[in-house]
């Protein structure tokens, strides 16, 4: 028998949802109404009546101004930090003096070291470029590029692959666009010719500060329990999938600003128990924050914004806000906004992952993507305005994703989220993806419950898509107790068909949910 949710005997409208009215479910049971016939009974059903608390929450300040004052061994401007560190025992606190510190080689801490600074402490991986010579309508400087190094990474432009090179140019602080041939050089761009070790720009550099990122990282190494706080870390030539700040086991990364580095801003590598909080991670070339083989890490209360400035593949290669692989732990209370890629992506053998109370808005690809992984909870997030990017592989179908995308994963709960005005609502995908460390990657035990889902875009939908080699099994996906706002009649998909709300319910989904 068809079911419908009513309030006070009339169909539920969205205004009633927003007002938080109680909901009643009317249906047939085996109860007795006194006439010897089965009669209707009314039972209370909980469905969302208002957005999660994250919708009204304010992140508050992030970056160096939130860090505590540093007291310890001073690292003066112009000093080699590694020489200072090597002259002291493990577990020492180091305080960078106010000013600009040019880091020529990555700093390698020792166990338990602490590094602090303040709002006017900047660590840069760039060097000033001088000696420019006019070359027709361009200017050139020679002998400043590094020796050849292996190239990797997938770029939006997958023919010329400009994102694979780590060096960036800045003129008076402005980030220039890399082009891949001398003939393309124009104002606002640069070309690095590695075959003859020459850099060309299209603007007259006379009287301007021109810098090129060169050092690959500010911090790296295998030390444990290191703290980095109160620093601005910028303009490092980090390689694709590498970080300007590479953290390990038990590190504490708090109150920093990590910006304008070529690849990843903060990268956790085998960093069990690491904590990343109250940082501003912005304008990095590939990704704001990455996590690899790191158990029980906590990423909380960070601003992650405007990352992928160097043209990495928006739709499907580690570009955007946060990406984590083969890891576990918590990502909560972050603002993940305006990144040119996926907002928050768990991919490949993630486990025991909790994604909670984040505000994930205006990212070019999925807001949240949970892919070929296990045992995840995605709850109480605000996921709004994501998925409208264009470019290679971008599109509007459920195969291209949505506000929340669960792809060939098992044991995933999607509950209590506000999913509003994204390219699509919730996309559940079943693909053929092979074996993982906890068994074959399959779509199973996925529960979508108690979410507020608003679909306003003309082509947006929610539903399940599957390839021929991986059809969904009975009971693998459950939609229940959700609230929908649907401007049109066809907003769902299953078994290769577009469905209306009644057809979606007849297919076995959302039978105790509401739509208006």
Tab-separated table of N, CA and C in Angstrom, residues 31-145:
chain	number	residue	atom	x	y	z
A	31	UNK	N	-3.773	-4.001	12.902
A	31	UNK	CA	-4.543	-3.621	14.074
A	31	UNK	C	-6.038	-3.800	13.866
A	32	UNK	N	-6.847	-3.808	14.983
A	32	UNK	CA	-8.290	-4.012	14.935
A	32	UNK	C	-8.972	-2.714	15.331
A	33	UNK	N	-9.928	-2.224	14.462
A	33	UNK	CA	-10.632	-0.980	14.780
A	33	UNK	C	-11.969	-1.239	15.468
A	34	UNK	N	-12.200	-2.466	15.895
A	34	UNK	CA	-13.432	-2.799	16.595
A	34	UNK	C	-14.479	-3.396	15.694
A	35	UNK	N	-14.267	-3.332	14.367
A	35	UNK	CA	-15.263	-3.868	13.437
A	35	UNK	C	-14.856	-5.229	12.904
A	36	UNK	N	-13.720	-5.720	13.401
A	36	UNK	CA	-13.235	-6.999	12.900
A	36	UNK	C	-12.401	-6.863	11.656
A	37	UNK	N	-12.198	-5.625	11.165
A	37	UNK	CA	-11.402	-5.379	9.978
A	37	UNK	C	-10.129	-4.644	10.348
A	38	UNK	N	-9.136	-4.872	9.543
A	38	UNK	CA	-7.894	-4.119	9.748
A	38	UNK	C	-8.167	-2.652	9.494
A	39	UNK	N	-7.657	-1.776	10.353
A	39	UNK	CA	-7.902	-0.350	10.196
A	39	UNK	C	-6.626	0.449	10.256
A	40	UNK	N	-6.695	1.700	9.822
A	40	UNK	CA	-5.507	2.547	9.826
A	40	UNK	C	-5.097	2.947	11.227
A	41	UNK	N	-3.825	2.997	11.465
A	41	UNK	CA	-3.297	3.539	12.710
A	41	UNK	C	-2.300	4.625	12.352
A	42	UNK	N	-2.039	5.506	13.276
A	42	UNK	CA	-1.112	6.607	13.068
A	42	UNK	C	0.063	6.447	14.007
A	43	UNK	N	1.276	6.433	13.440
A	43	UNK	CA	2.485	6.320	14.255
A	43	UNK	C	3.393	7.498	13.960
A	44	UNK	N	4.202	7.879	14.925
A	44	UNK	CA	5.120	8.997	14.745
A	44	UNK	C	6.369	8.547	14.005
A	45	UNK	N	6.754	9.326	13.010
A	45	UNK	CA	7.955	9.045	12.235
A	45	UNK	C	8.841	10.282	12.274
A	46	UNK	N	10.108	10.085	12.538
A	46	UNK	CA	11.036	11.206	12.598
A	46	UNK	C	11.638	11.463	11.226
A	47	UNK	N	11.397	12.653	10.679
A	47	UNK	CA	12.082	13.097	9.477
A	47	UNK	C	12.644	14.475	9.765
A	48	UNK	N	13.638	14.936	9.016
A	48	UNK	CA	14.259	16.224	9.334
A	48	UNK	C	13.284	17.380	9.145
A	49	UNK	N	13.284	18.278	10.088
A	49	UNK	CA	12.398	19.438	10.027
A	49	UNK	C	13.155	20.748	9.971
A	50	UNK	N	14.463	20.698	10.101
A	50	UNK	CA	15.270	21.911	10.012
A	50	UNK	C	16.701	21.519	9.664
A	51	UNK	N	17.480	22.462	9.136
A	51	UNK	CA	18.861	22.137	8.774
A	51	UNK	C	19.684	21.744	9.995
A	52	UNK	N	20.811	21.056	9.777
A	52	UNK	CA	21.689	20.720	10.904
A	52	UNK	C	22.310	21.969	11.513
A	53	UNK	N	22.831	21.823	12.703
A	53	UNK	CA	23.402	22.967	13.425
A	53	UNK	C	24.522	23.637	12.640
A	54	UNK	N	25.213	22.888	11.783
A	54	UNK	CA	26.321	23.463	11.011
A	54	UNK	C	25.868	24.595	10.113
A	55	UNK	N	24.581	24.607	9.725
A	55	UNK	CA	24.087	25.660	8.836
A	55	UNK	C	24.143	27.033	9.487
A	56	UNK	N	24.030	27.085	10.796
A	56	UNK	CA	24.066	28.364	11.514
A	56	UNK	C	25.397	28.608	12.211
A	57	UNK	N	26.286	27.633	12.176
A	57	UNK	CA	27.567	27.764	12.877
A	57	UNK	C	28.515	28.685	12.113
A	58	UNK	N	29.385	29.350	12.851
A	58	UNK	CA	30.402	30.231	12.270
A	58	UNK	C	31.764	29.653	12.629
A	59	UNK	N	32.611	29.506	11.633
A	59	UNK	CA	33.917	28.885	11.871
A	59	UNK	C	34.749	29.663	12.876
A	60	UNK	N	34.739	30.986	12.786
A	60	UNK	CA	35.593	31.784	13.652
A	60	UNK	C	36.981	31.945	13.065
A	61	UNK	N	37.878	32.591	13.776
A	61	UNK	CA	39.201	32.900	13.226
A	61	UNK	C	40.043	31.654	12.994
A	62	UNK	N	40.865	31.720	11.958
A	62	UNK	CA	41.849	30.677	11.663
A	62	UNK	C	43.164	31.360	11.317
A	63	UNK	N	44.238	30.601	11.266
A	63	UNK	CA	45.517	31.149	10.866
A	63	UNK	C	46.378	31.593	12.031
A	64	UNK	N	47.505	32.250	11.745
A	64	UNK	CA	48.505	32.558	12.780
A	64	UNK	C	47.996	33.387	13.943
A	65	UNK	N	46.992	34.212	13.729
A	65	UNK	CA	46.514	35.039	14.847
A	65	UNK	C	45.833	34.207	15.937
A	66	UNK	N	45.517	32.971	15.646
A	66	UNK	CA	44.915	32.107	16.660
A	66	UNK	C	45.959	31.340	17.461
A	67	UNK	N	47.226	31.410	17.065
A	67	UNK	CA	48.276	30.629	17.727
A	67	UNK	C	48.755	31.321	19.000
A	68	UNK	N	49.218	30.537	19.946
A	68	UNK	CA	49.789	31.081	21.179
A	68	UNK	C	51.175	31.648	20.905
A	69	UNK	N	51.572	32.610	21.718
A	69	UNK	CA	52.907	33.196	21.588
A	69	UNK	C	53.977	32.123	21.794
A	70	UNK	N	55.058	32.276	21.052
A	70	UNK	CA	56.129	31.277	21.090
A	70	UNK	C	57.232	31.706	22.051
A	71	UNK	N	57.731	30.756	22.820
A	71	UNK	CA	58.855	30.993	23.716
A	71	UNK	C	59.814	29.817	23.591
A	72	UNK	N	61.038	30.104	23.102
A	72	UNK	CA	61.998	29.035	22.902
A	72	UNK	C	63.245	29.539	22.211
A	73	UNK	N	63.938	28.655	21.532
A	73	UNK	CA	65.171	28.999	20.818
A	73	UNK	C	64.808	29.780	19.561
A	74	UNK	N	65.402	30.961	19.393
A	74	UNK	CA	65.056	31.796	18.249
A	74	UNK	C	65.755	31.314	16.978
A	75	UNK	N	65.027	31.353	15.883
A	75	UNK	CA	65.601	31.188	14.549
A	75	UNK	C	65.505	32.545	13.875
A	76	UNK	N	66.642	33.197	13.712
A	76	UNK	CA	66.674	34.557	13.195
A	76	UNK	C	66.419	34.568	11.690
A	77	UNK	N	65.925	35.707	11.213
A	77	UNK	CA	65.788	35.890	9.768
A	77	UNK	C	67.170	35.778	9.128
A	78	UNK	N	67.282	34.978	8.089
A	78	UNK	CA	68.562	34.767	7.413
A	78	UNK	C	69.340	33.578	7.914
A	79	UNK	N	68.970	33.041	9.079
A	79	UNK	CA	69.666	31.859	9.602
A	79	UNK	C	69.188	30.606	8.868
A	80	UNK	N	70.033	29.588	8.855
A	80	UNK	CA	69.647	28.282	8.314
A	80	UNK	C	68.945	27.507	9.422
A	81	UNK	N	67.616	27.306	9.317
A	81	UNK	CA	66.904	26.632	10.414
A	81	UNK	C	67.487	25.262	10.743
A	82	UNK	N	67.967	24.527	9.748
A	82	UNK	CA	68.453	23.182	10.019
A	82	UNK	C	69.710	23.207	10.877
A	83	UNK	N	70.564	24.188	10.666
A	83	UNK	CA	71.752	24.301	11.513
A	83	UNK	C	71.380	24.571	12.958
A	84	UNK	N	70.365	25.403	13.157
A	84	UNK	CA	69.897	25.684	14.524
A	84	UNK	C	69.345	24.412	15.159
A	85	UNK	N	68.531	23.687	14.428
A	85	UNK	CA	67.922	22.458	14.942
A	85	UNK	C	68.991	21.422	15.276
A	86	UNK	N	69.963	21.280	14.392
A	86	UNK	CA	70.993	20.266	14.604
A	86	UNK	C	71.880	20.569	15.806
A	87	UNK	N	71.842	21.802	16.277
A	87	UNK	CA	72.631	22.169	17.449
A	87	UNK	C	71.888	22.000	18.762
A	88	UNK	N	70.680	21.447	18.736
A	88	UNK	CA	69.886	21.278	19.953
A	88	UNK	C	69.301	19.872	20.003
A	89	UNK	N	68.905	19.433	21.189
A	89	UNK	CA	68.357	18.070	21.316
A	89	UNK	C	66.929	17.982	20.788
A	90	UNK	N	66.501	16.764	20.564
A	90	UNK	CA	65.110	16.528	20.184
A	90	UNK	C	64.184	17.067	21.271
A	91	UNK	N	63.004	17.510	20.843
A	91	UNK	CA	62.024	18.024	21.792
A	91	UNK	C	62.180	19.491	22.122
A	92	UNK	N	62.999	20.213	21.373
A	92	UNK	CA	63.218	21.641	21.610
A	92	UNK	C	62.111	22.463	20.951
A	93	UNK	N	61.787	23.596	21.546
A	93	UNK	CA	60.859	24.555	20.952
A	93	UNK	C	61.652	25.631	20.226
A	94	UNK	N	61.301	25.878	18.968
A	94	UNK	CA	61.969	26.885	18.136
A	94	UNK	C	60.969	27.974	17.761
A	95	UNK	N	61.423	29.226	17.833
A	95	UNK	CA	60.570	30.361	17.512
A	95	UNK	C	61.175	31.138	16.343
A	96	UNK	N	60.497	31.161	15.217
A	96	UNK	CA	60.959	31.951	14.084
A	96	UNK	C	60.754	33.436	14.386
A	97	UNK	N	61.797	34.212	14.172
A	97	UNK	CA	61.705	35.655	14.395
A	97	UNK	C	60.766	36.282	13.367
A	98	UNK	N	60.242	37.445	13.726
A	98	UNK	CA	59.349	38.169	12.834
A	98	UNK	C	60.075	38.515	11.539
A	99	UNK	N	59.412	38.283	10.392
A	99	UNK	CA	60.010	38.619	9.117
A	99	UNK	C	59.901	37.481	8.116
A	100	UNK	N	60.611	37.634	6.996
A	100	UNK	CA	60.568	36.683	5.891
A	100	UNK	C	61.758	35.738	5.959
A	101	UNK	N	61.483	34.458	6.079
A	101	UNK	CA	62.515	33.423	6.146
A	101	UNK	C	62.520	32.665	4.826
A	102	UNK	N	63.629	32.740	4.114
A	102	UNK	CA	63.749	31.993	2.859
A	102	UNK	C	64.324	30.619	3.178
A	103	UNK	N	63.529	29.599	2.886
A	103	UNK	CA	63.896	28.224	3.216
A	103	UNK	C	64.508	27.591	1.973
A	104	UNK	N	65.820	27.327	2.023
A	104	UNK	CA	66.524	26.802	0.861
A	104	UNK	C	66.429	25.308	0.713
A	105	UNK	N	66.301	24.583	1.824
A	105	UNK	CA	66.107	23.130	1.807
A	105	UNK	C	65.044	22.785	2.843
A	106	UNK	N	64.270	21.734	2.632
A	106	UNK	CA	63.217	21.394	3.590
A	106	UNK	C	63.770	21.186	4.996
A	107	UNK	N	63.049	21.684	5.971
A	107	UNK	CA	63.411	21.514	7.377
A	107	UNK	C	63.047	20.090	7.805
A	108	UNK	N	63.987	19.415	8.470
A	108	UNK	CA	63.767	18.047	8.948
A	108	UNK	C	63.800	18.077	10.481
A	109	UNK	N	62.634	18.066	11.123
A	109	UNK	CA	62.607	18.133	12.593
A	109	UNK	C	63.062	16.830	13.237
A	110	UNK	N	63.175	16.898	14.584
A	110	UNK	CA	63.400	15.703	15.382
A	110	UNK	C	62.160	15.438	16.233
A	111	UNK	N	62.090	14.244	16.800
A	111	UNK	CA	60.914	13.863	17.579
A	111	UNK	C	60.610	14.907	18.654
A	112	UNK	N	59.346	15.301	18.697
A	112	UNK	CA	58.886	16.197	19.748
A	112	UNK	C	59.231	17.654	19.563
A	113	UNK	N	59.868	18.032	18.473
A	113	UNK	CA	60.189	19.451	18.246
A	113	UNK	C	58.915	20.272	18.079
A	114	UNK	N	59.003	21.540	18.478
A	114	UNK	CA	57.908	22.486	18.304
A	114	UNK	C	58.432	23.703	17.536
A	115	UNK	N	57.642	24.167	16.567
A	115	UNK	CA	58.000	25.333	15.772
A	115	UNK	C	56.860	26.334	15.828
A	116	UNK	N	57.188	27.543	16.280
A	116	UNK	CA	56.182	28.581	16.419
A	116	UNK	C	56.599	29.866	15.750
A	117	UNK	N	55.657	30.761	15.670
A	117	UNK	CA	55.930	32.055	15.055
A	117	UNK	C	54.912	33.083	15.505
A	118	UNK	N	54.255	33.695	14.546
A	118	UNK	CA	53.264	34.717	14.840
A	118	UNK	C	52.741	35.291	13.544
A	119	UNK	N	51.839	36.273	13.624
A	119	UNK	CA	51.191	36.790	12.421
A	119	UNK	C	52.134	37.383	11.382
A	120	UNK	N	53.331	37.796	11.768
A	120	UNK	CA	54.250	38.415	10.818
A	120	UNK	C	55.461	37.548	10.523
A	121	UNK	N	55.304	36.255	10.709
A	121	UNK	CA	56.380	35.306	10.402
A	121	UNK	C	56.003	34.542	9.136
A	122	UNK	N	56.835	34.649	8.116
A	122	UNK	CA	56.554	34.014	6.825
A	122	UNK	C	57.728	33.119	6.445
A	123	UNK	N	57.427	31.864	6.122
A	123	UNK	CA	58.408	30.944	5.553
A	123	UNK	C	58.090	30.789	4.073
A	124	UNK	N	59.048	31.118	3.220
A	124	UNK	CA	58.817	31.039	1.785
A	124	UNK	C	59.819	30.117	1.124
A	125	UNK	N	59.352	29.420	0.101
A	125	UNK	CA	60.223	28.569	-0.694
A	125	UNK	C	60.630	29.217	-1.999
A	126	UNK	N	60.449	30.536	-2.098
A	126	UNK	CA	60.746	31.238	-3.344
A	126	UNK	C	62.091	31.952	-3.261
A	127	UNK	N	62.598	32.312	-4.421
A	127	UNK	CA	63.798	33.141	-4.502
A	127	UNK	C	63.543	34.279	-5.480
A	128	UNK	N	64.181	35.402	-5.225
A	128	UNK	CA	64.034	36.558	-6.110
A	128	UNK	C	64.753	36.311	-7.424
A	129	UNK	N	64.137	36.719	-8.533
A	129	UNK	CA	64.753	36.606	-9.858
A	129	UNK	C	65.195	37.988	-10.327
A	130	UNK	N	66.471	38.091	-10.637
A	130	UNK	CA	67.030	39.342	-11.152
A	130	UNK	C	67.829	39.036	-12.425
A	131	UNK	N	68.299	40.091	-13.080
A	131	UNK	CA	69.106	39.902	-14.274
A	131	UNK	C	68.295	39.683	-15.535
A	132	UNK	N	67.095	40.219	-15.565
A	132	UNK	CA	66.232	40.059	-16.734
A	132	UNK	C	66.798	40.812	-17.938
A	133	UNK	N	66.608	40.221	-19.107
A	133	UNK	CA	67.053	40.821	-20.364
A	133	UNK	C	65.871	40.824	-21.331
A	134	UNK	N	65.718	41.938	-22.046
A	134	UNK	CA	64.626	41.993	-23.015
A	134	UNK	C	64.918	41.045	-24.173
A	135	UNK	N	63.856	40.354	-24.626
A	135	UNK	CA	63.965	39.414	-25.737
A	135	UNK	C	62.745	39.638	-26.644
A	136	UNK	N	62.851	40.605	-27.556
A	136	UNK	CA	61.708	40.979	-28.376
A	136	UNK	C	60.641	41.626	-27.521
A	137	UNK	N	59.426	41.085	-27.561
A	137	UNK	CA	58.354	41.632	-26.731
A	137	UNK	C	58.209	40.830	-25.426
A	138	UNK	N	59.288	40.109	-25.036
A	138	UNK	CA	59.308	39.350	-23.793
A	138	UNK	C	60.569	39.709	-23.010
A	139	UNK	N	60.658	39.175	-21.799
A	139	UNK	CA	61.864	39.330	-20.985
A	139	UNK	C	62.294	37.952	-20.517
A	140	UNK	N	63.595	37.731	-20.396
A	140	UNK	CA	64.107	36.409	-20.079
A	140	UNK	C	65.187	36.505	-19.015
A	141	UNK	N	65.223	35.490	-18.133
A	141	UNK	CA	66.317	35.306	-17.198
A	141	UNK	C	66.750	33.849	-17.307
A	142	UNK	N	68.063	33.598	-17.214
A	142	UNK	CA	68.587	32.262	-17.467
A	142	UNK	C	69.271	31.677	-16.228
A	143	UNK	N	69.327	30.339	-16.202
A	143	UNK	CA	70.074	29.646	-15.158
A	143	UNK	C	69.387	29.563	-13.815
A	144	UNK	N	68.061	29.693	-13.756
A	144	UNK	CA	67.367	29.716	-12.465
A	144	UNK	C	66.503	28.481	-12.230
A	145	UNK	N	66.315	27.640	-13.246
A	145	UNK	CA	65.451	26.472	-13.107
A	145	UNK	C	66.221	25.292	-12.510
